[in-house]
Amino acid sequence: MADRIEVLKTYKTYVGGKFPRSESDRTYQIKDGKGKHIANACRCSRKDVRDAVVTARSAFGGWSSRSAYNRGQVLYRIAEMLEGRKDQFLRELQLAGIKEKDAKHEVHTAIDRVIYFAGWTDKISQVFGTVNPVASAHFNFSSPDATGVVGIIAPEEYPLLSAISMIAPVIAGGNSCILLASETNPLPVVSFGEVLHASDVPAGVVNILTGYRSETAETISSHKDVNALFSSISDNKFRKLIDENASINVKRTEHYTPDDWYSDDHENPYLVLKFMETKTTWHPVGF
Amino acid sequence: MSVLTIPDFNQTTPIDQIGVEERVSRLNKRSIKKESKLQALKLALSMIDHTTLEGKDSEGKVIQLCSKARLPYAPMPNLPHVAAVCVYPNMVATAKKALQGTGVKVASVATAFPSGMAQLHIKLDDTRYAVSEGADEIDMVISRGEFLKGNYTFIFDEIAAIKEACGEAHLKVILETGELETLENVRKASDIAMHAGADFIKTSTGKISPAATQPVTLVMLEAIRDFYRDTGSMVGMKPAGGIRKAKEALQYLVLVKETLGSAWLTPEWFRFGASSLTNDLLMQIVKQETGVYQSINYFSND
Amino acid sequence: MSDSNTKESLEKISNGSPKPTSPNADLKLDFASFWEYSPAPESSEHVKIDDRYNHFINGEFVEPVKGRYMKSVNPATEEIICEFAEGTSEDVDKAVKAARKAYEKTWSKLTGKERGKYIFRIARMIQERARELAIIESIDGGKPIRESRDVDVPLAAAHFFYYAGWADKLNYAFPGRKPKSLGVCGQIIPWNFPLLMLAWKIAPALATGNTVVLKPAESTPVTALKFAEICRDAGLPAGVVNIVTGAGATGSEIVNHPDVNKIAFTGSTKVGKIIQKSIAGTGKKLTLELGGKGPNIVFEDAPIDQAVEGIVNAIFFNQGHVCCAGSRLLVQEGVAEKLVQKLKDRMETLIVGDPLDKNTDIGAINSKAQFERIQSYLEIGVNEGAEMYQCSSKIPENGYFCKPTLFTNVSQSNRIVQEEIFGPVLTIQTFRTPEEAIEKANNTPYGLASGVWTDKGSKIFKTGQSIRSGVMWSNTYNKFDPTSPFGGYKESGIGREGGLHGLYPYLTF
């Protein structure tokens, strides 16, 4: 009996809770470490970025106004779904030439990381909110509030772990985001979209685009409806470009280039706070 | 013809206490200097309801009070006299006689002052008696217990009945704001009183602490302003009790000026219910005229 | 008595449909005909302003390297007050070097406790010289003495007092982290609250162990130089605080100096963007406090008289030269007519004039340039078809003065509704439902501050959650406190100043 012909997967993008192809209909080849074709990925255009920002913006209001408890549950659900489908991610990482042991480490760390941030959603205002003892007859308190739409530019290395490590704190705080996935190995990140789809993350809260940064980073960093940028590209020229474009509408920018994506250092609430505003409310105290 | 609609007094006009206090504190920062100060001191003097409301009041005491009222400071005969003297009903005739031809009005508290804890017919008799003795103005108290129970109709009807009993005499309605406690209550009581026919609204009897305060007065002035806008009728204002210093009096005048405007800056529309204020105003007037700080020993304490 | 309630008089007060006027709407309150306040000038005899001021670098007043000076003008009289040094790259470089040396040799070596004691000293010395500083602030910037005396200077002192106490407690501020100072901070402040903005910048910077090069605005440099005297008198180690004066070019030298670790800027969004762009890729830390177009929402169940006062505080405080000013009034239709009437009455009692008179409510516009800018916006408003109302109070003949102004009959698309005017100019729009109010409030690139007036607690919270601004004043407006974080969403800035949150931008973890 002849070997069964395997059904190959078509990798698309994840935008607005759907899996569209790039509007440009362009693709590019994803190869493993030895140069062998694995799959074609969408080569997204600036128009794909534009559409993703629109959907992220429309999802923001609903997501940010959900209860913190609910957001925590949704994040936890992501971890559950990841755990259930981890074989798929192991396979995809190994396809790209990553050793089984390393792939396992990456997937497990990613799952645990989502759980870490899931637990912060309903604690961040308690730990970082304040009641301020003003001198006048007013009650005054400050609490963190989501910044808005965040553009995430993921690095090449540890495509799944880095992407999840960047998405989790951003959405834990109530933001919506557009992730530009690793150029060389976006496949597990696209598959992560399927996990998001199957968990209870509302459509548009996380959007995943693939393609060349040289074609998308400019658009997302200059887009006036993006409030913040979270970039893990260490190249200085790239950094400068991001910062300069950020100034168009006073975006908050965070350049995050850890040496070690596995480190527990990544698990901290300050990363959530980078994408939160402090809102201070005053009210008189009297009869 | 303007149609006077009576508002639903169960509705509360929202008032923010801190906002009122901040407004008062800002108005208190007005700096009244030089001519404007002298002018205001004299104006304040002319607005005083020079008052004695004690159980030990006698004809002799009232006659002395009246002589101070008509000529507050003998060395300066051109100073204005006070607006009125304010006494108990059984002293009205004495005061009336002592003030004959001076232009100083006689005001009388009535309606079982200061508690108001009596039946309506007794209050009406009290009022009619004071008027018949010659009172030009009647200072009544509202029934605070009924007010705090939410019996606003009772308050309204009582005021209307007393107003009728006043005849030609002007009616000042004392809200006793120290017992109403909240500014929203003060506003509501002011509205009821004005709609029921008050010519003046007045803060306090002077027997309860706190008596007049500036935040309360501001709220009442704002009620008067809104009533004026709604009906076209002017109502007067009288803070009473606890105002002892000329500086405070000027602060009250600033409240009136910047809330209601110039039209209310006359004894016809604004009064101070006070006793020791008269001499402090006189000392400040003499200081302004002579440049020398004064001693109370030089001012008669009637 | 009058027939006004039967006559069908319709008055258009908003962009909505015409509404009938209330009876007696034609009744006038007269605030002017009797008992005018006599002048009550604050005595400035004991205040000394030198003819010429130099930079304060490394603990000394030093002449500018290039020897160039600029002039500061009293905007109420248009007279020149003094000359001050124009900073060039050489001066900035000297100042940064002094700050770096002080950071490395002394300031970062001190314990938090000792640092704190210096800052406490500064707070006390500001209090001791409060009256002098207030008078100078009014002379140099045109703001009424009532405000400089009661708001600017006491708050500046309070700010130093508050942050002084943080200096040895930083480890309690950031759970799980050990914070470290950054180094040299370049700070550029605006002309609307010269001393107070200096306090907002310098106090947290020093408390966190940084050293400072600060540039005050070119129209209001004097109190910063008086503050330099205080630093000297307080015995603050040389170079910890350096004041370099000058205009935008001097600021740009600070921003672009390679040995500056952090930039803190308060000013226009336009300049903020330029700064953000110029430090792109350098890794310098940045905080920005930029412009705003604050919505001030009045619901029909609001305490109306206090709302009127709040509206006045929101837009006429400091001549409207306030980045968080409530410059867009949004009123629910049911109370719009009554509110506008009350507002107009209130405006009649505003006194515009001599900043040094204790009764002045609205002083001089800070500079000729700003005056002209405001005038041009008044023209734009009128040309856009908005209805302009100005109070009838008199204004002085000399100096840059602007009457408090309202614009009705405006909509979101008007430039005067969209753009920050930075003057005593209020636009009034009406709304019907809370959603509509929130939508209009958020329909702006800014997000600094907002106001909401209602007696209903749940409505305050819902509105507060929905409006994207860093400060939310409910049933009050324009309140400030050192413990209260301040700063914007969106194009109104990055980071917070004040409170525990104000430490964050001056530390690394």
mmCIF file of N, CA, C and O in Angstrom, chain B residues 34-89:
data_model
loop_
_atom_site.group_PDB
_atom_site.id
_atom_site.type_symbol
_atom_site.label_atom_id
_atom_site.label_comp_id
_atom_site.label_asym_id
_atom_site.label_seq_id
_atom_site.Cartn_x
_atom_site.Cartn_y
_atom_site.Cartn_z
ATOM 1 N N LYS B 34 -10.236 101.451 50.386
ATOM 2 C CA LYS B 34 -10.469 102.882 50.140
ATOM 3 C C LYS B 34 -11.929 103.266 50.039
ATOM 4 O O LYS B 34 -12.733 102.904 50.890
ATOM 5 N N GLU B 35 -12.303 104.010 48.994
ATOM 6 C CA GLU B 35 -13.670 104.541 48.895
ATOM 7 C C GLU B 35 -14.686 103.421 48.919
ATOM 8 O O GLU B 35 -15.736 103.520 49.541
ATOM 9 N N SER B 36 -14.365 102.322 48.208
ATOM 10 C CA SER B 36 -15.346 101.243 48.146
ATOM 11 C C SER B 36 -15.572 100.642 49.527
ATOM 12 O O SER B 36 -16.660 100.193 49.852
ATOM 13 N N LYS B 37 -14.571 100.729 50.371
ATOM 14 C CA LYS B 37 -14.715 100.181 51.714
ATOM 15 C C LYS B 37 -15.626 101.075 52.557
ATOM 16 O O LYS B 37 -16.563 100.596 53.202
ATOM 17 N N LEU B 38 -15.370 102.369 52.508
ATOM 18 C CA LEU B 38 -16.177 103.307 53.293
ATOM 19 C C LEU B 38 -17.644 103.246 52.850
ATOM 20 O O LEU B 38 -18.569 103.207 53.666
ATOM 21 N N GLN B 39 -17.789 103.219 51.545
ATOM 22 C CA GLN B 39 -19.148 103.149 50.994
ATOM 23 C C GLN B 39 -19.867 101.896 51.500
ATOM 24 O O GLN B 39 -21.018 101.949 51.927
ATOM 25 N N ALA B 40 -19.154 100.788 51.512
ATOM 26 C CA ALA B 40 -19.760 99.517 51.910
ATOM 27 C C ALA B 40 -20.050 99.491 53.407
ATOM 28 O O ALA B 40 -21.068 98.957 53.842
ATOM 29 N N LEU B 41 -19.158 100.084 54.196
ATOM 30 C CA LEU B 41 -19.381 100.098 55.650
ATOM 31 C C LEU B 41 -20.655 100.876 55.977
ATOM 32 O O LEU B 41 -21.471 100.456 56.800
ATOM 33 N N LYS B 42 -20.811 102.012 55.314
ATOM 34 C CA LYS B 42 -22.009 102.822 55.551
ATOM 35 C C LYS B 42 -23.257 102.100 55.054
ATOM 36 O O LYS B 42 -24.312 102.123 55.697
ATOM 37 N N LEU B 43 -23.116 101.457 53.920
ATOM 38 C CA LEU B 43 -24.249 100.702 53.375
ATOM 39 C C LEU B 43 -24.659 99.592 54.349
ATOM 40 O O LEU B 43 -25.843 99.407 54.644
ATOM 41 N N ALA B 44 -23.664 98.896 54.851
ATOM 42 C CA ALA B 44 -23.949 97.794 55.780
ATOM 43 C C ALA B 44 -24.660 98.318 57.025
ATOM 44 O O ALA B 44 -25.606 97.711 57.526
ATOM 45 N N LEU B 45 -24.195 99.466 57.505
ATOM 46 C CA LEU B 45 -24.832 100.066 58.685
ATOM 47 C C LEU B 45 -26.316 100.307 58.423
ATOM 48 O O LEU B 45 -27.176 100.036 59.271
ATOM 49 N N SER B 46 -26.589 100.791 57.229
ATOM 50 C CA SER B 46 -27.983 101.143 56.902
ATOM 51 C C SER B 46 -28.849 99.892 56.699
ATOM 52 O O SER B 46 -30.059 100.000 56.574
ATOM 53 N N MET B 47 -28.219 98.733 56.637
ATOM 54 C CA MET B 47 -28.958 97.490 56.383
ATOM 55 C C MET B 47 -29.210 96.677 57.649
ATOM 56 O O MET B 47 -29.755 95.588 57.584
ATOM 57 N N ILE B 48 -28.799 97.226 58.776
ATOM 58 C CA ILE B 48 -28.871 96.404 59.990
ATOM 59 C C ILE B 48 -30.284 96.386 60.577
ATOM 60 O O ILE B 48 -30.954 97.413 60.651
ATOM 61 N N ASP B 49 -30.726 95.178 60.932
ATOM 62 C CA ASP B 49 -31.881 95.041 61.815
ATOM 63 C C ASP B 49 -31.284 94.915 63.215
ATOM 64 O O ASP B 49 -30.843 93.840 63.627
ATOM 65 N N HIS B 50 -31.237 96.051 63.896
ATOM 66 C CA HIS B 50 -30.603 96.095 65.217
ATOM 67 C C HIS B 50 -31.526 95.350 66.169
ATOM 68 O O HIS B 50 -32.695 95.687 66.301
ATOM 69 N N THR B 51 -30.993 94.322 66.813
ATOM 70 C CA THR B 51 -31.860 93.304 67.385
ATOM 71 C C THR B 51 -31.637 93.104 68.875
ATOM 72 O O THR B 51 -30.491 93.089 69.351
ATOM 73 N N THR B 52 -32.750 92.950 69.616
ATOM 74 C CA THR B 52 -32.648 92.336 70.952
ATOM 75 C C THR B 52 -33.788 91.341 71.101
ATOM 76 O O THR B 52 -34.962 91.669 70.915
ATOM 77 N N LEU B 53 -33.430 90.116 71.352
ATOM 78 C CA LEU B 53 -34.423 89.036 71.455
ATOM 79 C C LEU B 53 -34.063 88.162 72.639
ATOM 80 O O LEU B 53 -33.600 87.044 72.501
ATOM 81 N N GLU B 54 -34.251 88.758 73.818
ATOM 82 C CA GLU B 54 -33.894 88.005 75.015
ATOM 83 C C GLU B 54 -35.078 87.953 75.955
ATOM 84 O O GLU B 54 -35.932 88.844 75.957
ATOM 85 N N GLY B 55 -35.090 86.937 76.783
ATOM 86 C CA GLY B 55 -36.164 86.793 77.757
ATOM 87 C C GLY B 55 -36.179 87.936 78.762
ATOM 88 O O GLY B 55 -37.214 88.301 79.300
ATOM 89 N N LYS B 56 -35.021 88.543 78.945
ATOM 90 C CA LYS B 56 -34.942 89.624 79.941
ATOM 91 C C LYS B 56 -35.155 91.010 79.336
ATOM 92 O O LYS B 56 -34.923 92.018 80.002
ATOM 93 N N ASP B 57 -35.561 91.057 78.052
ATOM 94 C CA ASP B 57 -35.814 92.366 77.422
ATOM 95 C C ASP B 57 -36.880 93.137 78.205
ATOM 96 O O ASP B 57 -37.889 92.571 78.655
ATOM 97 N N SER B 58 -36.665 94.441 78.348
ATOM 98 C CA SER B 58 -37.638 95.302 79.021
ATOM 99 C C SER B 58 -37.843 96.557 78.174
ATOM 100 O O SER B 58 -37.087 96.800 77.219
ATOM 101 N N GLU B 59 -38.816 97.347 78.511
ATOM 102 C CA GLU B 59 -39.048 98.594 77.767
ATOM 103 C C GLU B 59 -37.790 99.461 77.789
ATOM 104 O O GLU B 59 -37.421 100.071 76.787
ATOM 105 N N GLY B 60 -37.173 99.524 78.956
ATOM 106 C CA GLY B 60 -35.976 100.359 79.083
ATOM 107 C C GLY B 60 -34.889 99.923 78.114
ATOM 108 O O GLY B 60 -34.295 100.738 77.398
ATOM 109 N N LYS B 61 -34.689 98.633 78.040
ATOM 110 C CA LYS B 61 -33.665 98.105 77.128
ATOM 111 C C LYS B 61 -34.026 98.453 75.678
ATOM 112 O O LYS B 61 -33.167 98.863 74.882
ATOM 113 N N VAL B 62 -35.291 98.291 75.342
ATOM 114 C CA VAL B 62 -35.715 98.534 73.964
ATOM 115 C C VAL B 62 -35.579 100.013 73.595
ATOM 116 O O VAL B 62 -35.160 100.351 72.485
ATOM 117 N N ILE B 63 -35.877 100.891 74.542
ATOM 118 C CA ILE B 63 -35.741 102.334 74.264
ATOM 119 C C ILE B 63 -34.281 102.688 73.993
ATOM 120 O O ILE B 63 -33.959 103.436 73.064
ATOM 121 N N GLN B 64 -33.389 102.091 74.772
ATOM 122 C CA GLN B 64 -31.952 102.337 74.535
ATOM 123 C C GLN B 64 -31.532 101.827 73.159
ATOM 124 O O GLN B 64 -30.784 102.484 72.429
ATOM 125 N N LEU B 65 -32.056 100.643 72.827
ATOM 126 C CA LEU B 65 -31.750 100.051 71.517
ATOM 127 C C LEU B 65 -32.199 100.985 70.395
ATOM 128 O O LEU B 65 -31.487 101.191 69.402
ATOM 129 N N CYS B 66 -33.381 101.569 70.587
ATOM 130 C CA CYS B 66 -33.928 102.435 69.548
ATOM 131 C C CYS B 66 -33.116 103.715 69.399
ATOM 132 O O CYS B 66 -32.939 104.218 68.285
ATOM 133 N N SER B 67 -32.602 104.215 70.501
ATOM 134 C CA SER B 67 -31.842 105.457 70.352
ATOM 135 C C SER B 67 -30.531 105.183 69.618
ATOM 136 O O SER B 67 -30.063 106.012 68.840
ATOM 137 N N LYS B 68 -29.976 104.007 69.846
ATOM 138 C CA LYS B 68 -28.784 103.628 69.073
ATOM 139 C C LYS B 68 -29.153 103.467 67.583
ATOM 140 O O LYS B 68 -28.389 103.875 66.704
ATOM 141 N N ALA B 69 -30.321 102.925 67.345
ATOM 142 C CA ALA B 69 -30.741 102.654 65.970
ATOM 143 C C ALA B 69 -30.908 103.941 65.161
ATOM 144 O O ALA B 69 -30.501 104.014 64.002
ATOM 145 N N ARG B 70 -31.484 104.967 65.791
ATOM 146 C CA ARG B 70 -31.748 106.183 65.013
ATOM 147 C C ARG B 70 -30.506 107.038 64.854
ATOM 148 O O ARG B 70 -30.360 107.777 63.880
ATOM 149 N N LEU B 71 -29.606 106.979 65.855
ATOM 150 C CA LEU B 71 -28.382 107.772 65.781
ATOM 151 C C LEU B 71 -27.239 106.890 66.264
ATOM 152 O O LEU B 71 -26.864 106.910 67.427
ATOM 153 N N PRO B 72 -26.685 106.124 65.392
ATOM 154 C CA PRO B 72 -25.722 105.103 65.819
ATOM 155 C C PRO B 72 -24.486 105.695 66.490
ATOM 156 O O PRO B 72 -23.932 105.096 67.396
ATOM 157 N N TYR B 73 -24.037 106.890 66.023
ATOM 158 C CA TYR B 73 -22.788 107.443 66.561
ATOM 159 C C TYR B 73 -22.920 108.960 66.560
ATOM 160 O O TYR B 73 -22.812 109.613 65.506
ATOM 161 N N ALA B 74 -23.127 109.497 67.737
ATOM 162 C CA ALA B 74 -23.455 110.921 67.861
ATOM 163 C C ALA B 74 -22.418 111.863 67.222
ATOM 164 O O ALA B 74 -22.793 112.829 66.566
ATOM 165 N N PRO B 75 -21.103 111.555 67.381
ATOM 166 C CA PRO B 75 -20.121 112.477 66.770
ATOM 167 C C PRO B 75 -20.226 112.546 65.249
ATOM 168 O O PRO B 75 -19.675 113.483 64.646
ATOM 169 N N MET B 76 -20.883 111.580 64.649
ATOM 170 C CA MET B 76 -21.053 111.637 63.187
ATOM 171 C C MET B 76 -22.543 111.561 62.862
ATOM 172 O O MET B 76 -23.048 110.512 62.458
ATOM 173 N N PRO B 77 -23.226 112.657 63.006
ATOM 174 C CA PRO B 77 -24.689 112.635 62.845
ATOM 175 C C PRO B 77 -25.140 112.352 61.416
ATOM 176 O O PRO B 77 -26.305 112.011 61.200
ATOM 177 N N ASN B 78 -24.203 112.486 60.474
ATOM 178 C CA ASN B 78 -24.618 112.263 59.086
ATOM 179 C C ASN B 78 -24.579 110.795 58.657
ATOM 180 O O ASN B 78 -24.943 110.467 57.529
ATOM 181 N N LEU B 79 -24.139 109.940 59.560
ATOM 182 C CA LEU B 79 -24.149 108.511 59.215
ATOM 183 C C LEU B 79 -25.592 108.037 59.080
ATOM 184 O O LEU B 79 -26.492 108.562 59.742
ATOM 185 N N PRO B 80 -25.815 107.024 58.243
ATOM 186 C CA PRO B 80 -27.182 106.515 58.114
ATOM 187 C C PRO B 80 -27.644 105.857 59.410
ATOM 188 O O PRO B 80 -26.830 105.353 60.181
ATOM 189 N N HIS B 81 -28.943 105.890 59.623
ATOM 190 C CA HIS B 81 -29.473 105.097 60.723
ATOM 191 C C HIS B 81 -29.607 103.656 60.252
ATOM 192 O O HIS B 81 -29.504 103.368 59.048
ATOM 193 N N VAL B 82 -29.841 102.745 61.211
ATOM 194 C CA VAL B 82 -29.992 101.348 60.798
ATOM 195 C C VAL B 82 -31.354 101.169 60.133
ATOM 196 O O VAL B 82 -32.200 102.070 60.173
ATOM 197 N N ALA B 83 -31.584 100.007 59.546
ATOM 198 C CA ALA B 83 -32.821 99.800 58.790
ATOM 199 C C ALA B 83 -34.014 99.607 59.722
ATOM 200 O O ALA B 83 -35.099 100.140 59.477
ATOM 201 N N ALA B 84 -33.800 98.823 60.765
ATOM 202 C CA ALA B 84 -34.923 98.497 61.634
ATOM 203 C C ALA B 84 -34.395 98.060 62.988
ATOM 204 O O ALA B 84 -33.208 97.767 63.140
ATOM 205 N N VAL B 85 -35.300 98.061 63.966
ATOM 206 C CA VAL B 85 -34.996 97.322 65.180
ATOM 207 C C VAL B 85 -35.855 96.065 65.139
ATOM 208 O O VAL B 85 -36.918 96.041 64.506
ATOM 209 N N CYS B 86 -35.355 95.023 65.788
ATOM 210 C CA CYS B 86 -36.085 93.765 65.766
ATOM 211 C C CYS B 86 -36.297 93.319 67.203
ATOM 212 O O CYS B 86 -35.330 93.151 67.960
ATOM 213 N N VAL B 87 -37.582 93.175 67.596
ATOM 214 C CA VAL B 87 -37.916 92.895 68.993
ATOM 215 C C VAL B 87 -39.023 91.846 69.060
ATOM 216 O O VAL B 87 -39.616 91.479 68.047
ATOM 217 N N TYR B 88 -39.332 91.423 70.283
ATOM 218 C CA TYR B 88 -40.477 90.530 70.499
ATOM 219 C C TYR B 88 -41.778 91.334 70.363
ATOM 220 O O TYR B 88 -41.779 92.559 70.557
ATOM 221 N N PRO B 89 -42.916 90.652 70.086
ATOM 222 C CA PRO B 89 -44.187 91.352 69.860
ATOM 223 C C PRO B 89 -44.587 92.288 71.000
ATOM 224 O O PRO B 89 -45.082 93.398 70.747
#
